[in-house]
Coordinates of C-alpha atoms and ligand atoms in Angstrom, one line a residue:
M1212 CA -14.7 -36.4 3.9
L1213 CA -15.2 -33.4 5.0
K1214 CA -15.8 -31.0 2.3
N1215 CA -13.0 -28.7 3.3
D1216 CA -11.1 -31.7 3.3
M1217 CA -9.6 -30.1 0.3
D1218 CA -7.1 -31.4 -2.1
I1219 CA -4.5 -29.7 -0.1
V1220 CA -2.2 -31.6 1.7
N1221 CA -0.2 -29.2 3.6
V1222 CA 2.4 -31.3 4.8
R1223 CA 3.4 -34.9 3.4
L1224 CA 6.6 -37.1 2.9
R1225 CA 7.2 -37.5 -1.0
E1226 CA 6.8 -40.5 -2.9
D1227 CA 10.8 -41.8 -2.5
D1228 CA 10.8 -40.8 1.2
G1229 CA 13.2 -38.1 0.1
A1230 CA 11.5 -35.0 1.1
V1231 CA 8.7 -33.6 2.9
V1232 CA 6.4 -31.6 0.9
I1233 CA 4.7 -28.8 2.3
V1234 CA 2.6 -25.8 1.0
D1235 CA 4.3 -22.8 1.1
Q1236 CA 1.7 -20.9 3.1
T1237 CA 3.3 -17.6 2.5
R1238 CA 2.3 -17.6 -1.1
L1239 CA -1.5 -18.4 0.0
P1240 CA -4.0 -17.1 -1.0
N1241 CA -2.9 -16.2 -4.3
R1242 CA -0.7 -18.8 -5.4
L1243 CA -0.6 -22.7 -4.4
E1244 CA 3.3 -23.6 -4.3
Y1245 CA 4.5 -27.2 -3.0
L1246 CA 8.4 -26.8 -1.4
E1247 CA 10.2 -30.0 -1.2
L1248 CA 12.8 -29.9 1.5
D1249 CA 15.4 -32.6 2.3
Q1250 CA 18.4 -30.1 4.0
A1251 CA 17.8 -29.4 7.5
E1252 CA 18.3 -26.0 7.0
Q1253 CA 15.2 -25.4 4.7
M1254 CA 13.6 -27.2 7.1
Y1255 CA 14.6 -24.8 9.9
Q1256 CA 13.6 -21.6 7.4
A1257 CA 10.6 -23.2 6.4
I1258 CA 9.2 -23.2 10.2
K1259 CA 11.0 -19.7 10.9
K1260 CA 9.6 -18.1 7.9
L1261 CA 6.4 -19.5 8.6
Q1262 CA 6.2 -21.4 4.9
V1263 CA 4.6 -24.2 7.4
R1264 CA 3.1 -22.9 10.4
G1265 CA 0.0 -23.7 12.7
A1266 CA 1.1 -25.5 16.2
P1267 CA 0.4 -29.2 15.5
A1268 CA 1.6 -28.5 11.5
I1269 CA 5.1 -27.6 12.8
G1270 CA 5.3 -30.5 14.5
I1271 CA 3.9 -32.8 12.3
F1272 CA 6.5 -31.4 9.9
A1273 CA 9.2 -31.6 12.1
A1274 CA 9.2 -35.6 12.7
F1275 CA 9.0 -36.2 8.9
S1276 CA 11.8 -33.3 8.3
M1277 CA 13.7 -36.2 11.0
Y1278 CA 12.7 -39.0 9.2
V1279 CA 14.0 -38.0 5.9
L1280 CA 17.1 -36.5 7.6
S1281 CA 17.7 -39.7 9.3
R1282 CA 18.2 -41.5 5.8
S1283 CA 21.1 -39.4 4.7
W1284 CA 22.6 -40.9 8.1
R1285 CA 21.3 -44.8 7.3
D1286 CA 25.2 -45.6 6.9
C1287 CA 26.8 -44.5 10.1
L1288 CA 27.4 -45.9 13.2
R1289 CA 24.7 -46.0 15.6
Q1290 CA 26.4 -43.5 18.2
E1291 CA 27.2 -41.2 15.5
F1292 CA 23.5 -41.1 14.3
L1293 CA 22.8 -40.4 17.7
R1294 CA 24.6 -37.6 17.3
H1295 CA 23.4 -35.9 14.1
F1296 CA 19.8 -36.8 15.4
H1297 CA 19.9 -35.1 18.4
E1298 CA 22.0 -31.8 17.0
T1299 CA 19.6 -31.8 14.1
A1300 CA 16.6 -32.2 16.5
D1301 CA 18.1 -29.1 18.8
Y1302 CA 18.7 -27.2 15.5
L1303 CA 14.9 -27.8 14.6
N1304 CA 13.7 -27.2 17.9
S1305 CA 15.4 -23.7 17.9
S1306 CA 13.4 -22.5 15.2
R1307 CA 10.3 -21.4 16.8
P1308 CA 10.3 -21.2 20.7
T1309 CA 6.5 -20.7 21.4
A1310 CA 4.5 -23.5 20.1
V1311 CA 5.3 -26.6 22.2
N1312 CA 4.1 -29.1 19.6
L1313 CA 7.5 -28.7 18.0
S1314 CA 9.4 -30.3 21.0
W1315 CA 6.5 -32.4 21.8
A1316 CA 7.4 -34.0 18.4
L1317 CA 10.8 -34.0 18.2
K1318 CA 11.2 -36.0 21.7
R1319 CA 8.6 -38.4 20.6
M1320 CA 10.6 -39.2 17.4
G1321 CA 13.7 -39.7 19.6
R1322 CA 11.6 -41.8 22.1
V1323 CA 12.2 -44.4 19.0
L1324 CA 15.8 -44.5 19.4
E1325 CA 16.1 -44.7 23.2
E1326 CA 13.3 -47.8 23.1
H1327 CA 15.2 -49.9 20.8
P1328 CA 19.1 -49.6 21.8
E1329 CA 20.2 -52.9 20.0
L1330 CA 19.0 -51.6 16.6
S1331 CA 21.1 -49.8 13.8
P1332 CA 20.1 -46.7 12.0
E1333 CA 18.9 -48.7 8.7
Q1334 CA 16.8 -50.9 10.9
L1335 CA 15.6 -47.7 12.9
L1336 CA 14.3 -45.8 9.7
P1337 CA 11.2 -47.9 8.8
L1338 CA 10.4 -47.2 12.9
L1339 CA 10.9 -43.4 12.7
K1340 CA 8.7 -43.4 9.6
R1341 CA 6.2 -45.0 11.4
E1342 CA 6.6 -42.6 14.1
A1343 CA 6.0 -39.6 11.8
L1344 CA 2.9 -41.1 10.1
R1345 CA 1.8 -41.8 13.2
I1346 CA 1.8 -38.5 15.1
Q1347 CA 0.2 -37.4 11.7
E1348 CA -2.5 -39.7 11.7
E1349 CA -3.5 -38.8 15.6
D1350 CA -3.8 -35.2 14.5
I1351 CA -6.4 -35.8 12.1
A1352 CA -7.9 -38.1 14.9
M1353 CA -7.6 -35.7 17.8
C1354 CA -8.8 -32.7 15.2
R1355 CA -11.9 -34.1 14.5
A1356 CA -13.0 -34.9 17.9
I1357 CA -12.1 -31.2 19.0
S1358 CA -14.4 -30.3 15.9
E1359 CA -17.1 -32.3 17.1
H1360 CA -17.0 -31.0 20.6
G1361 CA -16.7 -27.5 19.5
C1362 CA -19.7 -28.1 16.7
S1363 CA -21.8 -28.9 19.8
L1364 CA -21.7 -25.5 21.0
L1365 CA -23.3 -24.0 18.0
R1366 CA -26.5 -23.2 17.3
D1367 CA -28.5 -21.8 14.1
G1368 CA -28.1 -18.2 13.4
M1369 CA -25.3 -17.8 16.0
G1370 CA -22.4 -15.6 15.1
V1371 CA -18.8 -17.0 16.3
I1372 CA -15.2 -14.8 15.9
T1373 CA -12.0 -16.4 15.6
H1374 CA -8.3 -15.1 15.2
C1375 CA -5.4 -16.4 13.2
N1376 CA -5.6 -19.4 11.3
A1377 CA -6.3 -22.9 13.5
G1378 CA -7.9 -24.8 10.6
P1379 CA -6.4 -27.6 8.2
L1380 CA -3.6 -25.6 7.2
A1381 CA -2.1 -25.2 10.8
T1382 CA -3.0 -29.1 11.7
S1383 CA -3.5 -31.8 9.4
R1384 CA -6.6 -31.8 8.3
Y1385 CA -10.4 -30.4 10.1
G1386 CA -8.2 -28.0 11.8
T1387 CA -8.5 -26.9 15.7
A1388 CA -10.7 -23.8 16.6
Q1389 CA -11.9 -23.9 13.0
G1390 CA -12.7 -27.4 12.9
P1391 CA -16.5 -27.0 13.9
F1392 CA -17.0 -24.1 11.5
Y1393 CA -16.7 -27.0 8.8
L1394 CA -19.0 -29.4 10.9
A1395 CA -21.8 -26.9 11.5
H1396 CA -21.8 -26.2 7.8
E1397 CA -21.7 -29.9 6.7
R1398 CA -25.0 -30.5 9.4
G1399 CA -26.7 -27.5 8.1
V1400 CA -26.1 -25.6 10.9
D1401 CA -26.4 -21.7 9.7
I1402 CA -23.4 -19.9 11.4
R1403 CA -21.8 -16.7 10.5
V1404 CA -17.9 -16.9 11.2
F1405 CA -15.8 -13.3 11.7
A1406 CA -12.5 -13.7 10.8
D1407 CA -9.9 -11.3 12.2
E1408 CA -7.5 -10.8 9.5
T1409 CA -4.6 -10.7 12.2
R1410 CA -1.9 -8.4 11.6
P1411 CA 0.8 -8.5 11.1
L1412 CA 1.0 -11.7 8.7
L1413 CA -2.6 -11.7 8.2
Q1414 CA -3.1 -15.7 8.7
G1415 CA -6.8 -14.9 9.1
A1416 CA -7.3 -13.4 5.4
R1417 CA -4.8 -15.3 3.8
L1418 CA -5.4 -18.5 5.3
T1419 CA -8.8 -18.6 7.7
A1420 CA -10.8 -16.7 4.9
F1421 CA -9.5 -18.6 2.1
E1422 CA -10.5 -21.8 3.6
L1423 CA -13.7 -21.0 5.1
Q1424 CA -15.0 -19.6 2.0
R1425 CA -13.6 -22.2 -0.1
A1426 CA -15.7 -24.7 2.1
G1427 CA -18.6 -22.3 1.6
V1428 CA -18.8 -21.6 5.1
D1429 CA -20.4 -18.1 5.7
V1430 CA -17.3 -16.0 7.0
T1431 CA -16.4 -12.0 7.1
L1432 CA -13.2 -10.9 7.0
I1433 CA -12.5 -8.0 9.8
C1434 CA -9.1 -6.1 10.7
D1435 CA -8.5 -6.6 14.1
N1436 CA -9.4 -3.5 15.2
M1437 CA -12.8 -3.9 14.3
A1438 CA -14.0 -7.0 16.6
S1439 CA -15.2 -4.5 19.6
L1440 CA -17.7 -2.8 17.2
V1441 CA -18.9 -6.6 15.9
M1442 CA -19.6 -7.5 19.4
K1443 CA -21.0 -4.4 20.3
N1444 CA -23.6 -5.1 17.4
G1445 CA -24.3 -8.1 19.0
W1446 CA -23.3 -10.2 16.4
V1447 CA -21.2 -12.5 18.1
D1448 CA -22.3 -15.3 20.3
M1449 CA -19.0 -16.9 20.5
C1450 CA -15.2 -16.7 20.3
F1451 CA -13.3 -19.6 19.0
V1452 CA -9.3 -19.7 19.6
G1453 CA -6.1 -21.6 18.6
C1454 CA -3.4 -22.7 21.0
D1455 CA 0.5 -22.7 20.7
R1456 CA 1.3 -23.6 24.7
M1457 CA -1.2 -24.0 27.3
A1458 CA -0.3 -23.9 31.1
M1459 CA -1.3 -26.2 33.5
N1460 CA -3.3 -23.6 35.0
G1461 CA -5.1 -22.7 31.5
D1462 CA -3.0 -19.9 30.8
F1463 CA -2.5 -20.3 27.4
A1464 CA 0.1 -18.7 24.1
N1465 CA -1.8 -18.1 20.8
K1466 CA -1.2 -15.6 18.0
I1467 CA -0.9 -12.1 19.2
G1468 CA -3.9 -10.3 19.4
T1469 CA -5.5 -13.2 21.0
S1470 CA -5.7 -11.9 24.8
G1471 CA -7.1 -8.3 23.6
L1472 CA -9.8 -10.7 21.5
A1473 CA -10.4 -12.2 24.8
I1474 CA -10.5 -9.3 27.2
L1475 CA -13.1 -7.5 24.5
A1476 CA -15.3 -10.5 24.7
H1477 CA -15.2 -10.3 28.4
H1478 CA -16.3 -7.0 28.2
Y1479 CA -19.3 -8.1 26.0
G1480 CA -20.2 -11.1 27.6
V1481 CA -19.1 -13.4 24.8
P1482 CA -17.7 -17.0 25.9
V1483 CA -14.1 -17.7 25.0
Y1484 CA -13.2 -21.1 24.3
T1485 CA -9.8 -22.6 23.1
L1486 CA -9.5 -25.5 21.1
M1487 CA -6.3 -27.6 20.9
P1488 CA -5.0 -31.2 21.3
T1489 CA -4.0 -32.3 24.6
S1490 CA -0.3 -32.0 22.9
T1491 CA -0.4 -28.5 23.2
I1492 CA -0.9 -28.8 26.8
D1493 CA 3.0 -27.9 28.3
R1494 CA 2.4 -30.0 31.5
S1495 CA 5.9 -28.8 32.7
C1496 CA 4.5 -25.0 32.6
P1497 CA 2.7 -23.9 35.6
D1498 CA 1.5 -20.8 34.1
G1499 CA 2.0 -18.4 31.3
A1500 CA 4.8 -16.4 32.9
H1501 CA 6.6 -19.5 31.9
I1502 CA 6.0 -19.2 28.0
V1503 CA 8.4 -17.8 26.1
I1504 CA 7.6 -15.2 23.6
E1505 CA 9.0 -15.3 19.8
E1506 CA 9.7 -11.9 19.1
R1507 CA 10.1 -11.6 15.2
D1508 CA 11.4 -9.2 12.4
P1509 CA 10.1 -5.6 12.5
E1510 CA 10.0 -5.7 8.8
E1511 CA 6.9 -7.8 9.4
I1512 CA 5.3 -4.5 10.5
R1513 CA 7.1 -1.7 8.5
S1514 CA 6.7 -3.5 5.3
L1515 CA 5.8 -6.6 4.5
H1516 CA 2.4 -7.2 2.2
Y1517 CA 2.7 -3.4 1.2
C1518 CA 3.7 -2.7 -2.4
E1519 CA 5.8 -0.1 -0.5
P1520 CA 6.5 0.5 3.1
M1521 CA 3.9 1.8 5.5
A1522 CA 6.0 3.3 8.1
P1523 CA 9.1 5.3 8.6
A1524 CA 12.4 3.4 7.7
G1525 CA 13.9 2.2 10.8
V1526 CA 10.9 3.2 13.2
K1527 CA 11.3 1.6 16.3
C1528 CA 8.7 -1.7 16.0
F1529 CA 8.1 -4.4 19.1
N1530 CA 6.5 -7.5 16.8
P1531 CA 5.8 -10.6 19.5
A1532 CA 3.9 -13.1 17.5
F1533 CA 1.8 -14.5 20.5
D1534 CA 0.4 -13.2 23.7
V1535 CA -0.8 -15.1 26.7
T1536 CA -4.7 -15.0 27.6
D1537 CA -5.2 -15.1 31.2
H1538 CA -7.3 -18.4 32.0
S1539 CA -9.8 -16.2 33.9
L1540 CA -11.1 -15.0 30.5
L1541 CA -11.8 -18.6 29.4
A1542 CA -15.2 -20.2 29.3
G1543 CA -13.8 -23.9 28.4
I1544 CA -10.8 -25.5 27.1
I1545 CA -11.6 -28.0 24.1
T1546 CA -9.0 -31.1 23.4
E1547 CA -10.2 -34.2 21.9
K1548 CA -11.4 -35.7 25.2
G1549 CA -13.7 -33.3 25.6
I1550 CA -14.6 -29.5 27.2
C1551 CA -12.8 -28.3 30.2
R1552 CA -14.4 -25.9 32.7
P1553 CA -13.0 -23.9 35.3
P1554 CA -11.2 -24.2 37.6
F1555 CA -8.8 -25.5 34.9
T1556 CA -6.4 -26.3 37.2
E1557 CA -8.5 -29.0 38.7
S1558 CA -10.0 -30.4 35.4
L1559 CA -6.9 -30.0 33.3
A1560 CA -5.1 -32.1 35.9
A1561 CA -8.1 -34.2 35.8
L1562 CA -7.7 -35.0 32.3
F1563 CA -4.1 -35.9 32.7
A1564 CA -5.0 -38.3 35.7
E1565 CA -7.4 -39.9 33.4
E1566 CA -5.0 -40.8 30.8
E1567 CA -2.4 -42.2 33.0
K1568 CA -5.3 -44.6 34.4
E1569 CA -6.1 -45.8 30.2
Ligands
LIG610 O1 2.5 -17.9 14.0 P1 1.3 -18.8 13.2 O2 0.9 -18.3 12.2 O3 2.0 -20.5 13.7 O4 0.5 -18.7 14.7 C1 -0.6 -20.0 14.7 C2 -1.3 -19.9 15.8 O5 -1.4 -19.2 16.4 C3 -2.7 -20.7 15.9 O6 -4.0 -20.3 16.5 C4 -2.4 -22.1 16.7 O7 -1.0 -22.5 16.5 C5 -3.2 -23.0 16.8 S1 -3.3 -24.1 15.3 C6 -4.0 -25.4 15.0

């Protein structure tokens, strides 16, 4: 077990299977509060409001949600059960558009129904539960492998910059972009992490700094607009970021500000890696222009997280939650299968060709 493998379990089933239990990530770092959710509307809102967030974590959460809700349709005829299931999956899927893991996990749950046309709703329930647990277990294994591959690039004395939160709270355990930091720390590799605060929702300050500090990793929190100075000072040797959806040419969407950070890193000769499970690669997406970027409530810029508003009431705001980083800025894509190098159109295609052979 990793030292950061905290007592905090961000997403799980309640013991009686009657609800999904999550850490309310909007309350961290000041309050560690758990929510028990058993209604589709609550689950939709939990994703939308980022009470549960991070691409892999929302996929896991959606899978558990579908199982919990399916239990309430257990007495329906199969046709009616299927209708409830698909309508609810579409509803949950509409909560946030960018992270592909959400639709990926919902499709996996739907496949259980397709593969067993002979089973009644009651008989499907244990299979749905097993699939949701599998999605979570596989994520733990993938994050562990990603962390190993990422850690292989880290050396004593290195500085690494990261953006947003792609740690255990955003996955099931370990994390993706932040996973290597825990392994390095555990193995006595002396690294310094710079965490961007990540305006406007402050996932870097509230979650990444919280997780890394708790694990004893040397972390320094900076405002997003300080990354350039930190790189100019020569304190950063590498940039590790997460991913919400990767296109087949290596363009990838991640938290707003990632592309700016990658451009800065390019300027200062700092290699940029994105770390993600292969479930975050959207095989139907040829390039970043096809990725839908979520736009969020302007109040997140104007007033949220402030004691009083920090912008004139009603001022026009533009609040995209993600941006797309061009593949040309990437030194590598780190998945559970290893490190893909440019040209990514070829290395990503080879990744899936190998998978098909297995
Ligand atoms: O809006 P969020 O907080 O869900 O955005 C999260 C990110 O951008 C993460 O970097 C990404 O989901 C990868 S999490 C392993």
